mmCIF file of C-alpha atoms in Angstrom:
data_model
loop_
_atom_site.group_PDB
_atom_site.id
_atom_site.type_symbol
_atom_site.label_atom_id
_atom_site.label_comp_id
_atom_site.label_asym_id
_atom_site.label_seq_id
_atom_site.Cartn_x
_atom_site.Cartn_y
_atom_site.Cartn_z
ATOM 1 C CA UNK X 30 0.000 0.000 0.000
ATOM 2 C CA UNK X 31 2.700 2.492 0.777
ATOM 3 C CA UNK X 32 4.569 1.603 -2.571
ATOM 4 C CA UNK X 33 1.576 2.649 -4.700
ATOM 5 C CA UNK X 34 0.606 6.254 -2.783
ATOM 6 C CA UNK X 35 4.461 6.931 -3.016
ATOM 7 C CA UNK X 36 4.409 5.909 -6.987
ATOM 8 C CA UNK X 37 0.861 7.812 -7.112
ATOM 9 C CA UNK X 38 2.622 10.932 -5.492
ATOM 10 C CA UNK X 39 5.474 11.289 -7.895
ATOM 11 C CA UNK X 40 3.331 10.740 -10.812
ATOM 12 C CA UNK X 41 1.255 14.113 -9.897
ATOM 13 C CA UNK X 42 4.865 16.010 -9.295
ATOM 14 C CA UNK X 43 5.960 14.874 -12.959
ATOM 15 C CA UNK X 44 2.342 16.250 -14.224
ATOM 16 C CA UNK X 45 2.894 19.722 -12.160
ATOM 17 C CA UNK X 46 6.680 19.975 -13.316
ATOM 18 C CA UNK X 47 5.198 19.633 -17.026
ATOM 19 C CA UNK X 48 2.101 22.238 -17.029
ATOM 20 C CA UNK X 49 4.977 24.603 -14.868
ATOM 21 C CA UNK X 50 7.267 24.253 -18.005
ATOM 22 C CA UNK X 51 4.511 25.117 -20.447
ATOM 23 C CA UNK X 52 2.835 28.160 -19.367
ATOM 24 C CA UNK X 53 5.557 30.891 -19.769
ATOM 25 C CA UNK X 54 5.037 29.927 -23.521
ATOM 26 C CA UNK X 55 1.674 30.168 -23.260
ATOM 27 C CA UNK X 56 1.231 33.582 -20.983
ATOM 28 C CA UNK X 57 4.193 35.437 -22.791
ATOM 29 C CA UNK X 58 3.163 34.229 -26.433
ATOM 30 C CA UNK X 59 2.990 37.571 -29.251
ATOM 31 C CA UNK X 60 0.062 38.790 -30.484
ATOM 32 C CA UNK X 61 -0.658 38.572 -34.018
ATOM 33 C CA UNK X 62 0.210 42.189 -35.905
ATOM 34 C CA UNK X 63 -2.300 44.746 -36.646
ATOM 35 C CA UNK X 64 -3.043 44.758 -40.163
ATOM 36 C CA UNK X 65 -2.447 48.883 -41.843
ATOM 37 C CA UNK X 66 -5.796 50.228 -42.182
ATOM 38 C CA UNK X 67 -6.180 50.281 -46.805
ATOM 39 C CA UNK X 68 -7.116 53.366 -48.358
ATOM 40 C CA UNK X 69 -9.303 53.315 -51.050
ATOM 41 C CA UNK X 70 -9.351 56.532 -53.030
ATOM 42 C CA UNK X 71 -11.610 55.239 -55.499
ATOM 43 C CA UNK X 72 -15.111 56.641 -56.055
ATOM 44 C CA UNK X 73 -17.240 59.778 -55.361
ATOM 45 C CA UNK X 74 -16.306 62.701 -52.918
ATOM 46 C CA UNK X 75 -17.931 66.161 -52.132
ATOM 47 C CA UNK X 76 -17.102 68.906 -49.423
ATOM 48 C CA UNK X 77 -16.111 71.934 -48.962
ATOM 49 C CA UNK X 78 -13.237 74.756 -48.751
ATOM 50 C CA UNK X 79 -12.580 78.271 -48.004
ATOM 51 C CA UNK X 80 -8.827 79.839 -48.330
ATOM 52 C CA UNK X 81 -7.191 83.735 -50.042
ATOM 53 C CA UNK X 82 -7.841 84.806 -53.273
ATOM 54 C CA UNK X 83 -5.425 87.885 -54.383
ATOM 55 C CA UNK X 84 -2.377 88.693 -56.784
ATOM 56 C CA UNK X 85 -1.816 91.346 -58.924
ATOM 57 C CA UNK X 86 -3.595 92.331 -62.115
ATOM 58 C CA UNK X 87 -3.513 94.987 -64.446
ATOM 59 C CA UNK X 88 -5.120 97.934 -65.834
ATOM 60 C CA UNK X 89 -4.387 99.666 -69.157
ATOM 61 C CA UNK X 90 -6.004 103.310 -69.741
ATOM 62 C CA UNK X 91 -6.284 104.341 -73.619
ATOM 63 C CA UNK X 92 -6.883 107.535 -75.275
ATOM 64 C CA UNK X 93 -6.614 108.104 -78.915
ATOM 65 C CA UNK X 94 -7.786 110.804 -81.733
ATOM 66 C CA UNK X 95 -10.650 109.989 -83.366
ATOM 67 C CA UNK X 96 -11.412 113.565 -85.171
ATOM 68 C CA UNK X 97 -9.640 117.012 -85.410
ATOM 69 C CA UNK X 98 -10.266 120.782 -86.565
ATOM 70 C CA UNK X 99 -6.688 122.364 -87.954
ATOM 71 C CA UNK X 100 -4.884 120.024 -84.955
ATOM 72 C CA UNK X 101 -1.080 119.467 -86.404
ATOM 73 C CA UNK X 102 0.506 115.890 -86.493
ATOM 74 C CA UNK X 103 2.767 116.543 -84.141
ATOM 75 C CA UNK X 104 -0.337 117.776 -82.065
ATOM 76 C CA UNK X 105 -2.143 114.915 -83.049
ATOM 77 C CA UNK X 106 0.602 112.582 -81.932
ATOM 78 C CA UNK X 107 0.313 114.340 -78.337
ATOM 79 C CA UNK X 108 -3.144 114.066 -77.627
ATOM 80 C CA UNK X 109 -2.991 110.142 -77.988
ATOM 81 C CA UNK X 110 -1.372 108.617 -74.809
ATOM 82 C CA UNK X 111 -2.010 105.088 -72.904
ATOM 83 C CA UNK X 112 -0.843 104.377 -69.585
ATOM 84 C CA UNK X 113 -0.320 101.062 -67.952
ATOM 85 C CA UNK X 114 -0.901 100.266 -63.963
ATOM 86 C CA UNK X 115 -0.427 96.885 -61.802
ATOM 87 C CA UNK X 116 -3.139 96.545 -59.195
ATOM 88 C CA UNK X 117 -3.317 94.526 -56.034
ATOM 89 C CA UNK X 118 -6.227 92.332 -54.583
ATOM 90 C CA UNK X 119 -7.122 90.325 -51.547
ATOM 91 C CA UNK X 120 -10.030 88.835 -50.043
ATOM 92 C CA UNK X 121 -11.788 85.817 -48.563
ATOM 93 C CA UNK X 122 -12.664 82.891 -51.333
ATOM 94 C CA UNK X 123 -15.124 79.926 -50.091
ATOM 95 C CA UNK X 124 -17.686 77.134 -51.535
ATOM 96 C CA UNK X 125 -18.095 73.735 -52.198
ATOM 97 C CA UNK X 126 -16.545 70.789 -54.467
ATOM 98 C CA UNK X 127 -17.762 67.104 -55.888
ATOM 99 C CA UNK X 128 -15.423 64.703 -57.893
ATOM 100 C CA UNK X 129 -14.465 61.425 -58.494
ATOM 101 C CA UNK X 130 -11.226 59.429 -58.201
ATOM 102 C CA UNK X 131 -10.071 56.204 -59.897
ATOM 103 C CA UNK X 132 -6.919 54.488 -58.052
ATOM 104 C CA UNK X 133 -5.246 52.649 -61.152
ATOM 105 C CA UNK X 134 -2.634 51.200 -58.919
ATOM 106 C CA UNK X 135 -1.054 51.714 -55.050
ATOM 107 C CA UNK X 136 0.719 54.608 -57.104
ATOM 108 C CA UNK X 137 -1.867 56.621 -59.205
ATOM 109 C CA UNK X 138 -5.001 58.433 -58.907
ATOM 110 C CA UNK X 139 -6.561 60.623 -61.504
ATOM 111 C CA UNK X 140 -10.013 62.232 -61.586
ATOM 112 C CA UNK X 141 -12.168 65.176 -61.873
ATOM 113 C CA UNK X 142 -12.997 67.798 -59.687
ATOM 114 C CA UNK X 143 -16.065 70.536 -60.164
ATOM 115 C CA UNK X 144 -16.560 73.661 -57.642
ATOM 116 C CA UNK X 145 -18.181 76.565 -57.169
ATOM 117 C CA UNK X 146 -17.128 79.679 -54.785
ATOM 118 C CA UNK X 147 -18.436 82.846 -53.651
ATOM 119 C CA UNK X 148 -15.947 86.253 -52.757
ATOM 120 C CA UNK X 149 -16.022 89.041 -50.367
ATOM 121 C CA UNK X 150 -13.309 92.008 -50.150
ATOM 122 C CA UNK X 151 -11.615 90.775 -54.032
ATOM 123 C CA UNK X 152 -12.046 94.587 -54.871
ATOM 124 C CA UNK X 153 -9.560 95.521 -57.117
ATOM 125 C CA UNK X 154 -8.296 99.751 -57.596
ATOM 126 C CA UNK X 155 -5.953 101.495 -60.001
ATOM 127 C CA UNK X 156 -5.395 104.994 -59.725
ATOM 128 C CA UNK X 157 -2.484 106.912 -62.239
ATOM 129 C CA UNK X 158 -2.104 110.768 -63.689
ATOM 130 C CA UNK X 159 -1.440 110.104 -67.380
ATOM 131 C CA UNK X 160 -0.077 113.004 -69.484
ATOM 132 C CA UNK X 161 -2.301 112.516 -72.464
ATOM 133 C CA UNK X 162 -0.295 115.335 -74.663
ATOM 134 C CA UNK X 163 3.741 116.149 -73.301
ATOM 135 C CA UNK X 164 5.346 119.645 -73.966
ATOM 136 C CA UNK X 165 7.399 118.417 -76.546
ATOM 137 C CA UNK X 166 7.532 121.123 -79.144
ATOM 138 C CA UNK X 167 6.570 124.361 -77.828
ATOM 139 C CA UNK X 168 5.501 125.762 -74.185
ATOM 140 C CA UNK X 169 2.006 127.053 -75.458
ATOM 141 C CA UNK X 170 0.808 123.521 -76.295
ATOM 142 C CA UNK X 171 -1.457 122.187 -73.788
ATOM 143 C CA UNK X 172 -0.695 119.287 -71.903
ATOM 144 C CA UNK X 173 -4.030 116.987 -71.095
ATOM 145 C CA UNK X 174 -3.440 115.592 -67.676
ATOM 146 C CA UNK X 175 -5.722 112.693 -66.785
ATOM 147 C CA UNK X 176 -6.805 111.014 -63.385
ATOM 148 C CA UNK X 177 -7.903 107.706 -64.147
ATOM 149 C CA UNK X 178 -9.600 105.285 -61.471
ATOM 150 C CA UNK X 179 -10.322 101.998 -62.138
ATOM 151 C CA UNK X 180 -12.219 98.798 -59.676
ATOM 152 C CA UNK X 181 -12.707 95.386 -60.852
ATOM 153 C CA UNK X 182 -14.507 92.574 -58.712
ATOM 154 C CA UNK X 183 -15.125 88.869 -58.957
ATOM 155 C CA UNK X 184 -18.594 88.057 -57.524
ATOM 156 C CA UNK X 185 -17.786 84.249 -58.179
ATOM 157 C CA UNK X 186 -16.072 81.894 -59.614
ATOM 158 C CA UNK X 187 -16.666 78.019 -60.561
ATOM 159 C CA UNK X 188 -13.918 75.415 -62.036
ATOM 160 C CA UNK X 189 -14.208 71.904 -64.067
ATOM 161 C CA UNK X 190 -10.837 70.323 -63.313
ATOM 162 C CA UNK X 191 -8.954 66.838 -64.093
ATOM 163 C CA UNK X 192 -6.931 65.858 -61.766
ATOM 164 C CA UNK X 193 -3.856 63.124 -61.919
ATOM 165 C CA UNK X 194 -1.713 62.682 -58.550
ATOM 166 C CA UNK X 195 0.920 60.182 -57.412
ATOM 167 C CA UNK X 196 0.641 58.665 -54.005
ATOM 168 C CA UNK X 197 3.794 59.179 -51.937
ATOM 169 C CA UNK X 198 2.450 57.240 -48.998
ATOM 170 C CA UNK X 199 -1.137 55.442 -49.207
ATOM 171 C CA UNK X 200 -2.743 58.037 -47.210
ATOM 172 C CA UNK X 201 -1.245 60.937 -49.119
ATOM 173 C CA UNK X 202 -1.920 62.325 -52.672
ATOM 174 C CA UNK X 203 -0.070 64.558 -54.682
ATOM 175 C CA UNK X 204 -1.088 65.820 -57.401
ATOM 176 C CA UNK X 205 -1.616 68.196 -60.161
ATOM 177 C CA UNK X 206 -4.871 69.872 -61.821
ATOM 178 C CA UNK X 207 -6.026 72.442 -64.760
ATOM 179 C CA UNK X 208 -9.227 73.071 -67.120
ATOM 180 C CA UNK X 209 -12.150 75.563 -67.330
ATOM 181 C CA UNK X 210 -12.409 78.381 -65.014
ATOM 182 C CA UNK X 211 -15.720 80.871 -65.116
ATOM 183 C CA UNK X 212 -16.830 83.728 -63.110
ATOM 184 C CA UNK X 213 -18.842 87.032 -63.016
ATOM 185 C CA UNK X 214 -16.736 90.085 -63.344
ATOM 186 C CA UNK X 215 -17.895 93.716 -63.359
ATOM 187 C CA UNK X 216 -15.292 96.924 -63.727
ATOM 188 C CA UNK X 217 -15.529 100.622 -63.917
ATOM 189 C CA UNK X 218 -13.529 103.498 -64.827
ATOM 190 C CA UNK X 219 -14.050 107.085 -64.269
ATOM 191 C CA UNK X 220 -11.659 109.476 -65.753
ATOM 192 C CA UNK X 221 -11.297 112.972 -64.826
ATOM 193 C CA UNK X 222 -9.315 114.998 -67.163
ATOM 194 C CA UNK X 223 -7.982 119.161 -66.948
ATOM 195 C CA UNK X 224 -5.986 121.146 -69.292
ATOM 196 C CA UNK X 225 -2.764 123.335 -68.324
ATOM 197 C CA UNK X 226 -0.125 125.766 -69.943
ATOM 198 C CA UNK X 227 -3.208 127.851 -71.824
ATOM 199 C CA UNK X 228 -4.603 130.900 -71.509
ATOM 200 C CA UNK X 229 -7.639 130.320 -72.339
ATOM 201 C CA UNK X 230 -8.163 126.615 -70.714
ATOM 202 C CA UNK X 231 -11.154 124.629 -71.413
ATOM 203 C CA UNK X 232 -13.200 123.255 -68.271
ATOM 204 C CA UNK X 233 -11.951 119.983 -66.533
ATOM 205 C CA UNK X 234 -14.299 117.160 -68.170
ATOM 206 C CA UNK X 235 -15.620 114.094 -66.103
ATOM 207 C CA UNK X 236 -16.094 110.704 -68.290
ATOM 208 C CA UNK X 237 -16.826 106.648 -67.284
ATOM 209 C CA UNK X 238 -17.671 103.373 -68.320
ATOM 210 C CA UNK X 239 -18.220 100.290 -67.324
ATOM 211 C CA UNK X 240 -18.468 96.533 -67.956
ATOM 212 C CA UNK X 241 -20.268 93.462 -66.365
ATOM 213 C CA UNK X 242 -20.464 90.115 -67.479
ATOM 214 C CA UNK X 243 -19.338 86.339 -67.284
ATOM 215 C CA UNK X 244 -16.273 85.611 -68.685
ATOM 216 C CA UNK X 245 -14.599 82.179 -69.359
ATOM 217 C CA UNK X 246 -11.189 81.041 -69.053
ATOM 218 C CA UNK X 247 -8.561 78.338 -67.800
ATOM 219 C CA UNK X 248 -7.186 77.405 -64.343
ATOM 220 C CA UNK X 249 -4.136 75.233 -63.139
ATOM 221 C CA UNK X 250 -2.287 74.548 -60.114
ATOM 222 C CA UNK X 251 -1.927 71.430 -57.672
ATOM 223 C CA UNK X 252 -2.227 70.444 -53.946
ATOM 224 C CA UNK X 253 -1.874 67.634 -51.454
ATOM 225 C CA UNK X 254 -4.906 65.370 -49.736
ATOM 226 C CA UNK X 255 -4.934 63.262 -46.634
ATOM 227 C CA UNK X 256 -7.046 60.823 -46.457
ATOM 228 C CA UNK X 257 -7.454 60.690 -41.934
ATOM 229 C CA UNK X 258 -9.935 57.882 -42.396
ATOM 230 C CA UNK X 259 -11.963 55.700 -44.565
ATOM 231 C CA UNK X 260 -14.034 58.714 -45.295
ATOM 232 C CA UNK X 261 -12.385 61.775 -44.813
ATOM 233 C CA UNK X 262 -9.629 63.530 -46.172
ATOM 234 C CA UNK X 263 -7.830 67.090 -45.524
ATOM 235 C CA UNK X 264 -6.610 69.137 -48.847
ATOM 236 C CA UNK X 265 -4.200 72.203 -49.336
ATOM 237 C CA UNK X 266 -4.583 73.771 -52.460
ATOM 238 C CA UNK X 267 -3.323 76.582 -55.122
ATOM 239 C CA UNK X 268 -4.639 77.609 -58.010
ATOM 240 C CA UNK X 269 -4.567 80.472 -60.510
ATOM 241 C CA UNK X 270 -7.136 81.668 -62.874
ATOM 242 C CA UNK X 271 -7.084 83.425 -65.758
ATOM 243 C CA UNK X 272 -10.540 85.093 -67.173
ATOM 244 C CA UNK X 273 -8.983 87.243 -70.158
ATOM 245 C CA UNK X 274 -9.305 90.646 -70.699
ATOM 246 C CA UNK X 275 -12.104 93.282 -71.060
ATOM 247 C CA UNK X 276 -11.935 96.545 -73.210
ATOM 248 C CA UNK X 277 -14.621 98.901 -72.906
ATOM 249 C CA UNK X 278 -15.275 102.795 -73.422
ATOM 250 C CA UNK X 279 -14.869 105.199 -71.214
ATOM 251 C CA UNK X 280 -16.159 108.985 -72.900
ATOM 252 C CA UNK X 281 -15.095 110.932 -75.525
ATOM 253 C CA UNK X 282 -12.862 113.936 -74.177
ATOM 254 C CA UNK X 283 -12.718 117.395 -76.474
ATOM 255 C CA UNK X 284 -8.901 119.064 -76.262
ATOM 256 C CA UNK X 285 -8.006 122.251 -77.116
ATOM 257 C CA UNK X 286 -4.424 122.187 -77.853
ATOM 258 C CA UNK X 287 -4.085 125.952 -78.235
ATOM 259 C CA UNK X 288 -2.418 127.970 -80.291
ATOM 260 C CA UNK X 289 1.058 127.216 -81.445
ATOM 261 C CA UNK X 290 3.629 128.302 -82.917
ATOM 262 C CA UNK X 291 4.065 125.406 -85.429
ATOM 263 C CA UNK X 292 0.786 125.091 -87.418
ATOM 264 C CA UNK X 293 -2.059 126.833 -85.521
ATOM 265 C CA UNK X 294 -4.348 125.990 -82.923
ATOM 266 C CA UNK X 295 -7.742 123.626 -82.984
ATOM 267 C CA UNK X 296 -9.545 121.054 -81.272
ATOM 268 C CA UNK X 297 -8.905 117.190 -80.828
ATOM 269 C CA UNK X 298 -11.575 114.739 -80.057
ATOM 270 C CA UNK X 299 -10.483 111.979 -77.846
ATOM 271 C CA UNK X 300 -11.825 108.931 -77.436
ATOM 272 C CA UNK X 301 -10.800 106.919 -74.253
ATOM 273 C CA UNK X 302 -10.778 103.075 -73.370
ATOM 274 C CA UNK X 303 -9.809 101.035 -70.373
ATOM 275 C CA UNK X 304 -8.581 97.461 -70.492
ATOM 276 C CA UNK X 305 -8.289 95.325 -67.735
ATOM 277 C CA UNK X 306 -7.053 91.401 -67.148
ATOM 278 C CA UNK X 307 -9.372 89.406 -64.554
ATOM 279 C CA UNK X 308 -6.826 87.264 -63.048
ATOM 280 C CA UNK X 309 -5.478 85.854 -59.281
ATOM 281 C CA UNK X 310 -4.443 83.468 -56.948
ATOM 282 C CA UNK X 311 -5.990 81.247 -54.479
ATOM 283 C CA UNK X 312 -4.583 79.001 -51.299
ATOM 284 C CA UNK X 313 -6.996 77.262 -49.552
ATOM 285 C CA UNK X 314 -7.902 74.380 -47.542
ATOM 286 C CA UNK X 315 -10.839 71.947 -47.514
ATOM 287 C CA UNK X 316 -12.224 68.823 -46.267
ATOM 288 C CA UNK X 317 -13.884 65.669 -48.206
ATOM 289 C CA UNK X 318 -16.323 62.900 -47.932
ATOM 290 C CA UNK X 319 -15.550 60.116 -49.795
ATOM 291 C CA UNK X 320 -18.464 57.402 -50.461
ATOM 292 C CA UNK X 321 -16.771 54.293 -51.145
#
């Protein structure tokens, strides 16, 4: 009897010694690695943005003869001047966007992007003192100085974009875009012009014009989008737009160039024109939903 509880007693030792041995494998074993969440860039996406438009533009003033009575060439010549002037612009650009994406590859996205913004504060001024007739060949002709002031303003502005982008990491596109740009412009010019170096000096004349409309152009630039989530991405953008140009009247202006001592004296009808280039910048930021 005291044989088999001693041989019964080691055999439960052997079987503790053994399930001792096996759990440190057991507690301390890894856990399998977490899998890297997959982006899918594929499908539809809207949202929205807000961001700077601004830049410089330009603004050419024109004034050229159109009729004379007993005006000399040289006279002539004077009376037709054009001045040039840069203008500056900022203001707040916002709106909303909708595209779709189409991931050829883990490298390559392209797609297209529509949007639609609305501006406050992208008022645009010019103001410049344009001789329209220099002293060039005798003290008693009359120089023609004119005050021009010109303001321009984008009410809004829409795109239609491609887009094609690399991805440098899965959750980050870069990439480049370009196509139609459209907006509603409006401008206006008032010129104020006076006559000095005459005895008899005609009275200072007040003339303007004006244009409205929607003009239609291009638009390129590029940006970066994070995608923080199966849904949601962050974008940093830049683009530049370019509506053309608008020429318009501004008034007919009647100069007495006085008498000289070349050829006479007479009268020179002016006619004057501005020009001006709807163009900017914008940086901005904006967020997307993507449905896939």
């Amino acid at each position: 009897m005291k044989r088999i509880v001693l041989t019964a007693a080691f055999a439960a030792l052997g079987s503790a010694s053994a399930l001792a041995a096996d759990l440190p494998s057991r507690t301390y074993a890894k856990a399998p690695a977490m899998a890297a969440p997959a982006y899918n860039w594929s499908g539809w996406y809207g949202g929205l943005n807000a961001g700077w438009v601004g830049g410089s533009g330009s603004v050419s003033n024109d004034a050229s003869i159109v009729s004379t009575s007993s005006v000399p060439a040289n006279a002539q010549a004077m009376a037709s001047g054009a001045t040039n002037t840069a203008d500056k612009s900022s203001g707040f650009i916002g709106g909303g966007q909708f595209g779709y994406n189409y991931q050829f590859s883990h490298l390559f996205v392209a797609g297209f992007e529509a949007d639609f913004q609305g501006l406050s504060g992208a008022h645009k001024q010019s103001s410049s003192v344009t001789p329209l007739r220099e002293n060039r060949e005798s003290d008693n002709i009359a120089p023609v100085v004119t005050n021009s002031t010109t303001t321009r303003d984008l009410s809004y502005l829409g795109t239609l974009r491609a887009r094609v982008g690399v991805l440098v990491v899965p959750s980050f596109l870069l990439y480049a875009t370009g196509g139609l740009a459209y907006g509603g412009v409006k401008s206006d010019t008032t010129i104020a012009q006076s006559v000095t170096n005459t005895k008899n000096p005609p009275p200072s004349t007040l003339t303007s014009g004006s244009f409205s409309g929607t003009r239609v152009g291009y638009v390129v630039g590029g940006g970066g989008e994070w995608m923080l989530s199966s849904n949601w991405s962050a974008k940093l953008e830049y683009l530049h737009y370019d509506l053309g140009s608008a020429t318009y009247a501004t008034g007919g202006l009647a100069n007495d160039v006085g008498p000289t001592s070349l050829e006479g004296s007479g009268t020179a009808a002016v006619a004057t024109s501005s020009k001006v280039r709807f163009n900017d910048n914008i940086v901005r930021v904006g967020v997307n939903y993507h449905f896939n």
